[in-house]
Coordinates of C-alpha atoms in Angstrom, one line a residue:
Chain Q
M150 CA 0.0 0.0 0.0
I151 CA 1.5 3.2 -1.0
Q152 CA -0.4 6.2 0.2
G153 CA 1.7 9.1 -1.0
G154 CA 1.8 12.2 1.0
R155 CA -1.7 13.4 0.8
A156 CA -3.3 11.2 3.3
H157 CA -1.2 12.6 6.2
E158 CA -0.5 16.1 5.0
E159 CA -1.1 17.5 8.5
D160 CA 1.5 15.1 9.9
L161 CA 3.9 16.1 7.2
R162 CA 3.5 19.7 8.1
L163 CA 4.1 19.0 11.8
A164 CA 7.2 17.0 10.9
S165 CA 8.7 19.8 8.8
R166 CA 8.0 22.3 11.6
V167 CA 9.8 20.0 14.0
L168 CA 12.7 19.7 11.6
A169 CA 12.8 23.4 11.3
G170 CA 13.6 23.5 15.0
E171 CA 10.2 24.9 16.2
R172 CA 9.9 24.2 19.9
S173 CA 6.1 24.4 19.9
A174 CA 6.0 21.8 17.2
A175 CA 8.3 19.5 19.2
A176 CA 6.0 20.0 22.2
E177 CA 3.0 19.1 20.0
L178 CA 4.7 16.0 18.7
Y179 CA 5.7 15.0 22.3
D180 CA 2.3 15.5 23.8
R181 CA 0.6 13.6 21.0
L182 CA 3.0 10.6 21.0
A183 CA 4.5 10.3 24.5
P184 CA 1.7 8.1 25.9
K185 CA 1.9 5.7 22.9
M186 CA 5.7 5.6 22.9
N187 CA 5.8 5.1 26.6
L188 CA 3.5 2.1 26.4
A189 CA 5.4 0.7 23.4
L190 CA 8.7 1.0 25.1
T191 CA 7.4 -0.6 28.2
R192 CA 6.2 -3.6 26.2
V193 CA 9.5 -3.9 24.4
V194 CA 12.0 -3.3 27.2
G195 CA 10.0 -3.5 30.4
R196 CA 8.8 -0.9 32.9
H197 CA 11.9 -1.2 35.1
F198 CA 14.2 -0.4 32.2
V199 CA 12.0 2.6 31.0
E200 CA 12.1 4.1 34.5
A201 CA 15.8 3.4 35.0
E202 CA 17.1 4.7 31.7
D203 CA 16.4 7.5 29.3
T204 CA 14.7 5.4 26.8
L205 CA 11.8 7.7 26.2
Q206 CA 14.1 10.7 25.6
N207 CA 16.3 8.5 23.3
A208 CA 13.2 7.4 21.4
F209 CA 12.1 11.0 20.9
V210 CA 15.5 12.1 19.7
E211 CA 15.7 9.2 17.3
L212 CA 12.1 10.1 16.1
V213 CA 13.2 13.7 15.4
V214 CA 16.2 12.5 13.5
S215 CA 14.2 10.0 11.5
L216 CA 11.7 12.7 10.4
K217 CA 13.9 13.7 7.5
N218 CA 12.9 10.4 5.9
Y219 CA 9.2 10.7 6.8
Q220 CA 7.1 11.2 3.6
G221 CA 3.6 11.0 5.0
A222 CA 2.9 7.5 3.7
C223 CA 1.6 6.5 7.2
S224 CA 0.6 8.5 10.3
L225 CA 3.3 9.9 12.6
G226 CA 2.0 7.6 15.3
T227 CA 2.7 4.5 13.1
W228 CA 6.1 5.9 12.1
A229 CA 6.9 6.5 15.8
S230 CA 6.0 2.9 16.6
R231 CA 8.8 1.6 14.3
V232 CA 11.3 4.1 15.7
T233 CA 10.3 3.1 19.3
T234 CA 10.5 -0.6 18.5
N235 CA 14.0 -0.2 17.2
V236 CA 15.1 2.0 20.0
G237 CA 13.7 -0.6 22.4
L238 CA 15.4 -3.5 20.7
N239 CA 18.7 -1.7 20.5
A240 CA 18.4 -0.8 24.2
L241 CA 17.9 -4.5 25.0
R242 CA 20.9 -5.4 22.9
S243 CA 23.1 -2.8 24.5
R244 CA 22.0 -4.0 28.0
R245 CA 22.9 -7.5 27.0
R246 CA 26.4 -6.4 26.0
R247 CA 26.9 -4.3 29.1
R248 CA 25.7 -7.2 31.3
A249 CA 28.2 -9.5 29.6
V250 CA 31.0 -7.0 30.4
V251 CA 30.2 -5.7 33.9
S252 CA 27.8 -8.4 35.2
E253 CA 25.0 -5.8 35.3
E254 CA 22.3 -6.7 37.8
E255 CA 19.0 -7.9 36.4
P256 CA 15.9 -6.1 37.7
S257 CA 14.4 -8.1 40.6
E258 CA 11.1 -9.7 39.9
Q259 CA 9.5 -7.5 42.5
S260 CA 10.7 -4.4 40.6
T261 CA 8.7 -5.3 37.5
R262 CA 4.9 -5.3 37.2
A263 CA 4.7 -7.7 34.2
P264 CA 2.0 -10.3 34.4
D265 CA 4.7 -13.0 34.4
P266 CA 8.2 -11.4 34.8
L267 CA 10.1 -14.6 34.2
V268 CA 8.3 -15.3 30.9
A269 CA 8.8 -11.6 29.9
R270 CA 12.5 -11.9 30.5
R271 CA 12.8 -15.1 28.5
L272 CA 10.8 -13.6 25.7
R273 CA 13.0 -10.5 25.5
A274 CA 16.1 -12.6 25.5
A275 CA 14.7 -14.7 22.7
L276 CA 13.7 -11.6 20.7
L277 CA 17.3 -10.6 20.6
E278 CA 18.2 -13.9 18.9
L279 CA 16.0 -13.1 15.9
S280 CA 17.3 -11.1 13.0
E281 CA 16.6 -7.4 13.3
E282 CA 14.0 -7.5 10.5
K283 CA 12.1 -10.4 12.0
A284 CA 12.2 -9.0 15.6
E285 CA 10.9 -5.7 14.3
A286 CA 8.1 -7.2 12.3
L287 CA 7.0 -9.5 15.2
V288 CA 7.1 -6.7 17.8
L289 CA 5.2 -4.3 15.6
H290 CA 2.5 -6.9 14.8
D291 CA 2.2 -9.3 17.7
V292 CA 3.2 -6.9 20.5
L293 CA 2.1 -3.5 19.4
G294 CA -0.9 -4.6 17.3
H295 CA -0.1 -2.9 13.9
D296 CA -1.5 -4.6 10.9
M297 CA 0.7 -6.1 8.1
A298 CA -0.3 -3.5 5.6
D299 CA 1.0 -0.7 7.9
I300 CA 4.2 -2.6 8.6
A301 CA 4.7 -3.1 4.9
V302 CA 4.4 0.7 4.3
L303 CA 6.7 1.4 7.2
T304 CA 9.4 -1.0 6.1
G305 CA 9.1 -0.7 2.3
A306 CA 8.4 -4.4 2.1
T307 CA 5.4 -6.1 0.5
V308 CA 2.6 -7.4 2.7
A309 CA 3.5 -10.9 1.6
A310 CA 7.1 -10.4 2.8
I311 CA 5.9 -9.1 6.1
Q312 CA 3.6 -12.0 6.5
S313 CA 6.4 -14.4 5.9
R314 CA 8.8 -12.5 8.2
I315 CA 6.2 -12.7 11.0
A316 CA 5.6 -16.4 10.4
R317 CA 9.3 -17.2 10.5
A318 CA 9.8 -15.0 13.6
R319 CA 7.1 -16.9 15.5
S320 CA 8.5 -20.2 14.5
E321 CA 12.0 -19.2 15.6
L322 CA 10.7 -17.7 18.8
R323 CA 8.8 -20.9 19.6
A324 CA 11.9 -23.0 19.0
L325 CA 14.0 -20.7 21.2
L326 CA 11.4 -20.7 24.0
E327 CA 11.1 -24.5 23.9
A328 CA 14.8 -25.0 24.0
P329 CA 15.9 -26.3 27.4
Chain D
M1192 CA 4.2 -24.9 21.2
K1193 CA 1.2 -23.7 19.3
D1194 CA 0.4 -20.2 18.1
D1195 CA -2.1 -19.5 20.9
E1196 CA 0.5 -20.6 23.5
L1197 CA 2.9 -18.1 22.0
E1198 CA 0.3 -15.4 22.1
K1199 CA -0.4 -16.2 25.7
M1200 CA 3.3 -15.8 26.4
L1201 CA 3.5 -12.5 24.6
G1202 CA 0.8 -11.4 26.9
A1203 CA 3.5 -11.3 29.6
L1204 CA 4.9 -8.2 28.0
E1205 CA 1.6 -6.3 28.8
E1206 CA 3.0 -4.4 31.6
E1207 CA 1.5 -1.2 33.0
P1208 CA 3.7 1.7 31.7
P1209 CA 5.3 4.1 34.1
P1210 CA 3.8 7.6 34.5
L1211 CA 4.9 10.1 31.9
P1212 CA 7.8 12.4 32.9
G1213 CA 6.8 15.4 34.9
E1214 CA 6.9 19.0 33.5
A1215 CA 10.6 19.6 34.2
R1216 CA 11.7 16.4 32.6
R1217 CA 9.3 17.1 29.6
E1218 CA 11.1 20.4 29.1
Q1219 CA 14.5 18.6 29.0
I1220 CA 13.2 16.1 26.5
L1221 CA 11.9 19.0 24.3
D1222 CA 15.4 20.6 24.5
A1223 CA 16.9 17.4 23.4
M1224 CA 14.5 17.1 20.5
V1225 CA 15.1 20.7 19.3
Q1226 CA 18.9 20.1 19.7
A1227 CA 18.6 17.0 17.6
T1228 CA 17.4 19.1 14.7
R1229 CA 20.6 21.2 14.9
S1230 CA 23.5 18.9 15.8
P1231 CA 25.3 16.9 13.2
R1232 CA 25.0 13.2 14.0
R1233 CA 27.2 10.2 13.3
G1234 CA 26.8 9.2 9.7
R1235 CA 26.0 12.8 8.5
W1236 CA 29.5 13.0 6.8
R1237 CA 28.7 9.8 4.8
W1238 CA 25.6 11.4 3.5
S1239 CA 27.3 14.7 2.7
I1240 CA 29.9 12.8 0.7
L1241 CA 27.2 11.0 -1.2
A1242 CA 25.4 14.2 -1.8
L1243 CA 28.5 15.9 -3.2
A1244 CA 29.0 12.9 -5.4
G1245 CA 25.5 13.5 -6.7
V1246 CA 26.4 17.1 -7.5
A1247 CA 29.6 16.1 -9.1
A1248 CA 27.7 13.6 -11.3
A1249 CA 25.3 16.4 -12.3
L1250 CA 28.3 18.6 -13.3
A1251 CA 29.9 15.7 -15.2
L1252 CA 26.6 15.3 -17.1
G1253 CA 27.0 18.9 -18.2
L1254 CA 23.9 20.1 -16.4
G1255 CA 25.5 23.6 -15.9
W1256 CA 25.2 23.8 -12.1
Q1257 CA 24.6 27.3 -11.1
G1258 CA 23.7 26.8 -7.5
R1259 CA 20.5 28.3 -6.4
S1260 CA 19.4 30.3 -9.5
P1261 CA 17.1 33.2 -8.6
S1262 CA 15.2 33.0 -11.8
M1263 CA 14.7 30.0 -14.0
P1264 CA 13.8 30.6 -17.7
G1265 CA 10.1 30.5 -18.5
G1266 CA 8.7 28.4 -21.2
P1267 CA 5.5 26.3 -21.5
S1268 CA 2.7 26.8 -19.0
P1269 CA 3.1 25.0 -15.6
V1270 CA 1.9 21.5 -15.6
G1271 CA 2.5 20.7 -11.9
V1272 CA 4.4 21.4 -8.8
A1273 CA 7.4 19.9 -7.0
R1274 CA 8.8 20.2 -3.5
S1275 CA 11.6 18.7 -1.6
V1276 CA 10.7 16.5 1.3
A1277 CA 14.1 15.6 2.6
G1278 CA 17.7 16.2 1.7
E1279 CA 18.5 17.8 -1.7
A1280 CA 16.7 17.8 -4.9
L1281 CA 17.4 19.7 -8.1
L1282 CA 15.3 21.0 -10.9
V1283 CA 17.0 21.2 -14.3
R1284 CA 15.4 23.5 -16.9
G1285 CA 17.0 24.6 -20.1
G1286 CA 20.5 23.7 -18.8
L1287 CA 20.0 25.7 -15.6
V1288 CA 19.8 24.0 -12.2
Q1289 CA 17.8 25.2 -9.3
K1290 CA 17.6 23.7 -5.8
V1291 CA 14.1 22.4 -5.0
Q1292 CA 12.9 23.8 -1.7
Q1293 CA 10.2 22.7 0.7
A1294 CA 8.0 25.4 -0.8
E1295 CA 6.3 24.2 -4.0
L1296 CA 8.0 25.0 -7.3
E1297 CA 6.2 25.1 -10.6
L1298 CA 7.0 22.3 -13.1
R1299 CA 6.9 22.8 -16.9
L1300 CA 7.1 20.3 -19.7
G1301 CA 10.7 19.2 -20.2
D1302 CA 11.7 20.0 -16.6
R1303 CA 13.9 17.4 -15.0
L1304 CA 13.9 16.6 -11.3
N1305 CA 17.0 14.9 -9.7
T1306 CA 17.1 13.8 -6.1
L1307 CA 20.5 13.4 -4.6
A1308 CA 21.8 10.7 -2.4
D1309 CA 19.9 11.9 0.7
G1310 CA 17.1 13.6 -1.2
R1311 CA 13.4 12.9 -1.5
A1312 CA 10.9 14.9 -3.4
T1313 CA 7.3 14.9 -4.4
A1314 CA 5.7 16.1 -7.6
R1315 CA 2.1 16.7 -8.4
L1316 CA 1.5 16.3 -12.2
G1317 CA -2.2 16.8 -13.0
F1318 CA -4.0 13.8 -11.6
A1319 CA -0.8 12.0 -10.4
F1320 CA 1.2 12.4 -7.3
A1321 CA 4.8 11.1 -7.4
S1322 CA 7.1 10.4 -4.5
L1323 CA 10.7 10.3 -5.6
S1324 CA 13.3 8.2 -3.8
P1325 CA 16.9 9.3 -3.5
M1326 CA 19.1 9.3 -6.7
T1327 CA 16.1 9.4 -9.0
E1328 CA 15.7 11.3 -12.2
L1329 CA 12.2 12.2 -13.5
T1330 CA 11.4 14.3 -16.6
V1331 CA 8.1 15.9 -17.2
V1332 CA 6.6 15.1 -20.6
P1333 CA 3.2 15.4 -22.2
E1334 CA 0.7 12.9 -20.6
G1335 CA 3.1 11.9 -17.9
C1336 CA 6.7 11.6 -17.1
E1337 CA 9.9 9.7 -18.0
L1338 CA 11.8 8.0 -15.2
R1339 CA 15.5 7.6 -16.2
A1340 CA 16.9 6.3 -13.0
G1341 CA 16.0 5.5 -9.4
A1342 CA 12.6 4.8 -8.0
A1343 CA 9.3 6.6 -7.6
S1344 CA 5.9 5.7 -6.2
F1345 CA 2.9 7.1 -8.0
E1346 CA -0.6 7.6 -6.9
V1347 CA -3.0 8.5 -9.6
D1348 CA -6.6 9.7 -9.2
P1349 CA -9.3 8.2 -11.5
L1350 CA -8.7 9.9 -14.8
P1351 CA -11.5 11.7 -16.7
R1352 CA -12.5 10.2 -20.1
G1353 CA -9.9 11.0 -22.7
R1354 CA -7.1 11.7 -20.3
R1355 CA -4.2 9.4 -19.7
F1356 CA -1.1 9.2 -17.5
L1357 CA 2.0 7.4 -18.7
V1358 CA 5.3 6.7 -17.1
G1359 CA 8.1 5.9 -19.5
T1360 CA 11.4 4.2 -18.6
P1361 CA 14.3 3.2 -20.8
D1362 CA 12.6 -0.2 -21.5
I1363 CA 8.9 0.0 -20.8
L1364 CA 5.9 2.3 -20.8
V1365 CA 3.4 2.1 -17.9
E1366 CA -0.1 3.4 -18.5
V1367 CA -2.2 3.9 -15.3
H1368 CA -5.9 3.8 -14.8
G1369 CA -6.4 5.4 -11.4
T1370 CA -4.1 3.5 -9.2
A1371 CA -1.0 3.4 -6.9
F1372 CA 2.3 1.8 -8.0
R1373 CA 6.0 2.0 -7.8
V1374 CA 8.5 2.0 -10.6
V1375 CA 12.2 1.1 -10.0
V1376 CA 14.8 1.8 -12.7
T1377 CA 18.1 0.0 -12.2
P1378 CA 20.8 0.5 -14.8
G1379 CA 21.5 -2.8 -16.6
A1380 CA 18.3 -4.5 -15.3
P1381 CA 14.7 -4.5 -16.5
T1382 CA 12.5 -1.8 -14.9
R1383 CA 10.5 -3.1 -12.0
V1384 CA 6.8 -2.1 -11.5
L1385 CA 5.0 -3.0 -8.3
V1386 CA 1.2 -2.3 -8.3
S1387 CA -0.4 -1.7 -4.9
E1388 CA -3.8 -0.5 -6.0
G1389 CA -5.9 -0.5 -9.2
V1390 CA -4.6 -1.6 -12.6
V1391 CA -1.7 -0.5 -14.8
S1392 CA -0.7 -1.6 -18.3
V1393 CA 3.0 -2.3 -19.0
S1394 CA 4.2 -2.2 -22.5
P1395 CA 7.8 -2.9 -23.5
R1396 CA 9.3 -0.4 -25.9
S1397 CA 10.6 -3.2 -28.0
G1398 CA 7.0 -3.9 -29.1
D1399 CA 6.9 -7.3 -27.4
P1400 CA 3.7 -8.3 -25.6
G1401 CA 3.0 -6.4 -22.4
A1402 CA 0.7 -7.1 -19.5
K1403 CA -2.0 -5.7 -17.4
L1404 CA -1.0 -5.8 -13.8
L1405 CA -3.5 -5.9 -10.9
A1406 CA -2.9 -4.9 -7.3
G1407 CA -0.2 -7.1 -5.7
E1408 CA 1.4 -8.0 -9.1
Q1409 CA 4.6 -6.9 -10.5
W1410 CA 6.7 -6.5 -13.7
P1411 CA 8.8 -8.3 -15.0
L1412 CA 6.5 -11.3 -14.9
A1413 CA 7.6 -14.4 -13.1
P1414 CA 9.6 -16.8 -15.4
S1415 CA 6.7 -19.2 -15.8
A1416 CA 4.6 -16.4 -17.1
A1417 CA 7.4 -15.0 -19.2
S1418 CA 7.2 -18.1 -21.4
V1419 CA 3.6 -17.2 -22.2
A1420 CA 3.9 -13.4 -22.4
A1421 CA 7.6 -13.1 -23.4
P1422 CA 8.3 -9.7 -21.8
A1423 CA 10.9 -7.8 -23.8
A1424 CA 12.1 -6.1 -20.7
S1425 CA 14.1 -9.2 -19.6
S1426 CA 16.3 -9.0 -22.7
A1427 CA 16.3 -5.2 -23.1
S1428 CA 19.7 -3.6 -23.6
P1429 CA 20.8 -1.7 -20.6
V1430 CA 19.5 1.8 -20.2
A1431 CA 20.0 2.9 -23.8
P1432 CA 17.1 5.3 -23.9
Q1433 CA 14.9 5.0 -26.9
A1434 CA 13.6 8.4 -26.6
P1435 CA 15.3 11.6 -25.5
P1436 CA 14.4 12.6 -22.0
S1437 CA 12.1 15.4 -23.0
A1438 CA 10.4 13.5 -25.8
P1439 CA 6.7 13.0 -25.5
V1440 CA 5.5 9.5 -24.6
P1441 CA 4.1 8.1 -27.8
S1442 CA 0.4 7.9 -27.3
S1443 CA 0.0 4.7 -29.4
S1444 CA 2.6 2.8 -27.5
V1445 CA 0.3 0.9 -25.2
A1446 CA -1.8 -0.5 -27.9
S1447 CA -0.3 -3.9 -27.8
V1448 CA -1.1 -4.7 -24.1
H1449 CA -2.5 -8.1 -23.5
P1450 CA -4.6 -8.6 -20.4
R1451 CA -3.7 -11.8 -18.6
S1452 CA -3.7 -13.3 -15.2
T1453 CA -0.4 -13.7 -13.5
P1454 CA 0.8 -17.0 -12.1
A1455 CA 0.5 -15.5 -8.7
A1456 CA -3.2 -14.8 -9.3
A1457 CA -3.8 -18.2 -11.0
G1458 CA -1.5 -20.5 -9.0
S1459 CA -1.7 -19.2 -5.4
D1460 CA -4.0 -17.5 -3.0
L1461 CA -1.4 -15.0 -2.0
A1462 CA -2.2 -12.4 -4.6
E1463 CA -5.9 -12.6 -3.8
Q1464 CA -5.1 -12.4 0.0
N1465 CA -3.0 -9.3 -0.7
R1466 CA -5.6 -7.8 -2.9
L1467 CA -8.3 -8.1 -0.3
L1468 CA -6.0 -6.8 2.5
L1469 CA -5.0 -3.8 0.3
E1470 CA -8.6 -3.2 -0.7
A1471 CA -9.4 -3.0 3.0
A1472 CA -6.4 -0.8 3.8
D1473 CA -7.5 1.6 0.9
A1474 CA -11.0 1.7 2.2
K1475 CA -9.7 2.5 5.7
R1476 CA -7.6 5.3 4.3
R1477 CA -10.6 6.8 2.6
G1478 CA -12.6 6.5 5.8
D1479 CA -15.1 4.1 4.2
A1480 CA -15.7 1.7 7.2
S1481 CA -18.3 -0.2 5.3
A1482 CA -16.1 -1.0 2.3
E1483 CA -13.3 -1.9 4.7
K1484 CA -15.5 -4.3 6.6
K1485 CA -16.7 -5.9 3.3
A1486 CA -13.2 -6.6 2.1
L1487 CA -12.2 -8.0 5.5
D1488 CA -15.3 -10.2 5.6
A1489 CA -14.4 -11.5 2.2
Y1490 CA -10.9 -12.2 3.4
L1491 CA -12.0 -14.0 6.5
R1492 CA -14.6 -16.1 4.6
R1493 CA -12.0 -17.2 2.1
F1494 CA -8.9 -17.4 4.2
P1495 CA -9.9 -18.0 7.8
D1496 CA -6.6 -19.7 8.7
A1497 CA -4.3 -17.4 6.8
P1498 CA -1.6 -15.5 8.7
G1499 CA -3.5 -12.3 7.9
A1500 CA -6.6 -13.5 9.7
H1501 CA -5.6 -11.7 12.9
D1502 CA -5.3 -8.4 11.1
A1503 CA -8.6 -8.9 9.3
L1504 CA -10.4 -9.6 12.6
A1505 CA -8.6 -6.6 14.2
G1506 CA -9.5 -4.4 11.3
K1507 CA -13.1 -5.5 11.4
M1508 CA -13.3 -4.8 15.1
R1509 CA -11.8 -1.3 14.7
A1510 CA -14.0 -0.5 11.6
A1511 CA -17.1 -1.6 13.5
A1512 CA -16.1 0.4 16.6
K1513 CA -16.1 3.5 14.3
G1514 CA -19.4 2.6 12.8
K1515 CA -22.9 3.6 14.0
D1516 CA -24.1 0.2 15.3
P1517 CA -22.8 -0.5 18.8
R1518 CA -24.1 -4.1 18.6
D1519 CA -21.9 -4.6 15.5
A1520 CA -18.9 -3.2 17.4
V1521 CA -19.5 -5.5 20.4
R1522 CA -20.0 -8.5 18.1
A1523 CA -16.7 -7.8 16.2
A1524 CA -14.8 -7.3 19.5
K1525 CA -16.2 -10.6 20.9
A1526 CA -15.3 -12.4 17.6
Y1527 CA -11.7 -11.1 18.0
L1528 CA -11.5 -12.2 21.7
A1529 CA -13.0 -15.6 20.9
T1530 CA -10.1 -16.3 18.5
Y1531 CA -7.3 -14.3 20.2
P1532 CA -8.2 -14.1 23.9
R1533 CA -4.6 -13.0 24.6
G1534 CA -3.9 -11.3 21.3
P1535 CA -2.2 -7.9 21.1
L1536 CA -5.5 -6.1 20.8
A1537 CA -7.3 -8.0 23.5
V1538 CA -7.3 -5.0 25.8
E1539 CA -8.7 -2.8 23.1
A1540 CA -11.4 -5.4 22.3
R1541 CA -12.4 -5.5 26.0
S1542 CA -12.6 -1.7 26.1
I1543 CA -14.7 -1.7 22.9
I1544 CA -17.1 -4.1 24.6
A1545 CA -17.2 -2.0 27.8
R1546 CA -17.8 1.2 25.8
H1547 CA -20.5 -0.2 23.4
A1548 CA -22.3 -2.8 25.4
P1549 CA -25.9 -1.8 26.2

């Protein structure tokens, strides 16, 4: 689905105002997207991590930088979901590397409010074993609830390719979670 | 482990988010956002070098770079407008080069748009809207445009009787009939056309048989179809343009198009699945909840176990929630929950039921 720029003309205008350095536009963008990005980050990296690190600020900075590529083919909210997903996955990767070097402490189970903290931890670890493309598609679809057509627009892939990416990601994730 | 067990596990990520930052922290984040628009970032040099390479290439081609020319020569009446969306784009007219800005710039017949390595631009040409990717060259010609290099996505409104819109590339001509599609021109390879909505006709310049492509289909045809339709594009000589950049697209050049069904449409359900999902997405974009629901119903009836079934049920639920009948919204949300009790939209489904239940 290629929507061109007309369907989200207002979002395009906001994006160019942000890129021009208008603080009021940055505030508008923040107020509109912060709840959604906060929720998405929590799902990807976990509440403890969102509170302990500057992930929300990082996500907004990355969002602003990415706006130069935004063409209005999807809403800014959908665009921000992809940026947030990748910021989250990168933060998890970076935490894994740090932990390997300095034995960083895991958040205690009491410090998280996930329905099942152990399962959540295993899932996040398994997500990092997937290729970036597959992890991104799976998180956008299965965790954040975007439809395949939107993900196809976001990533420049076809719906069929996204469908196949998600199916493979699920299958690999299942295998990883079943492994002893 | 089955799909529903995996879904149940993914439900473990549904954690309550922390409260949003307070006012002082919000101000700091806004500072960082504004700062991000000013500071050079890692990787910026790489883009600059590529952009310079683009300018150097323009000079080498004898485009007569003059920087930002205050006045471009006049000529034929304007036929459209262009604007830069990101990075750098150039407008070449009569040997003079002007930088395309974010403000709209008039386009005339014979004008050429070049996006540089980091550049993206859009052009409105009558009933067509084109989004140009980086390193793309597009020339405005009567009844359409010529794409010499790069890639562009087109969205064309339904055309009035007697009007046409054609996109020419070194090896093919594409005629559109109110649609959305993408054209990719790679030196030394056949032009690729990917249709996302509607119908386009592709006609090789060599005179070999062309094809009518439906949504989800692409050119060149798959090898099994090539033996039937024998597209000339696969054997076309690299890039040697058969018409000068500013030459009009010959109006008779699409006469030899042969409608056909592609192997994807005939041999697999995938093309049909894509078509229905894209039809639903298009209806959603137009705000036509009823057409969206109809397309999704058709998808679910025909492909209840396909991987897109989740999206179809979710889309139906959201379309119904926007509709006028609260019972319909509750029914659709319950249908979603019955199939995906721990799905990513389970919370939304429950909230729709709570909001719309009598």
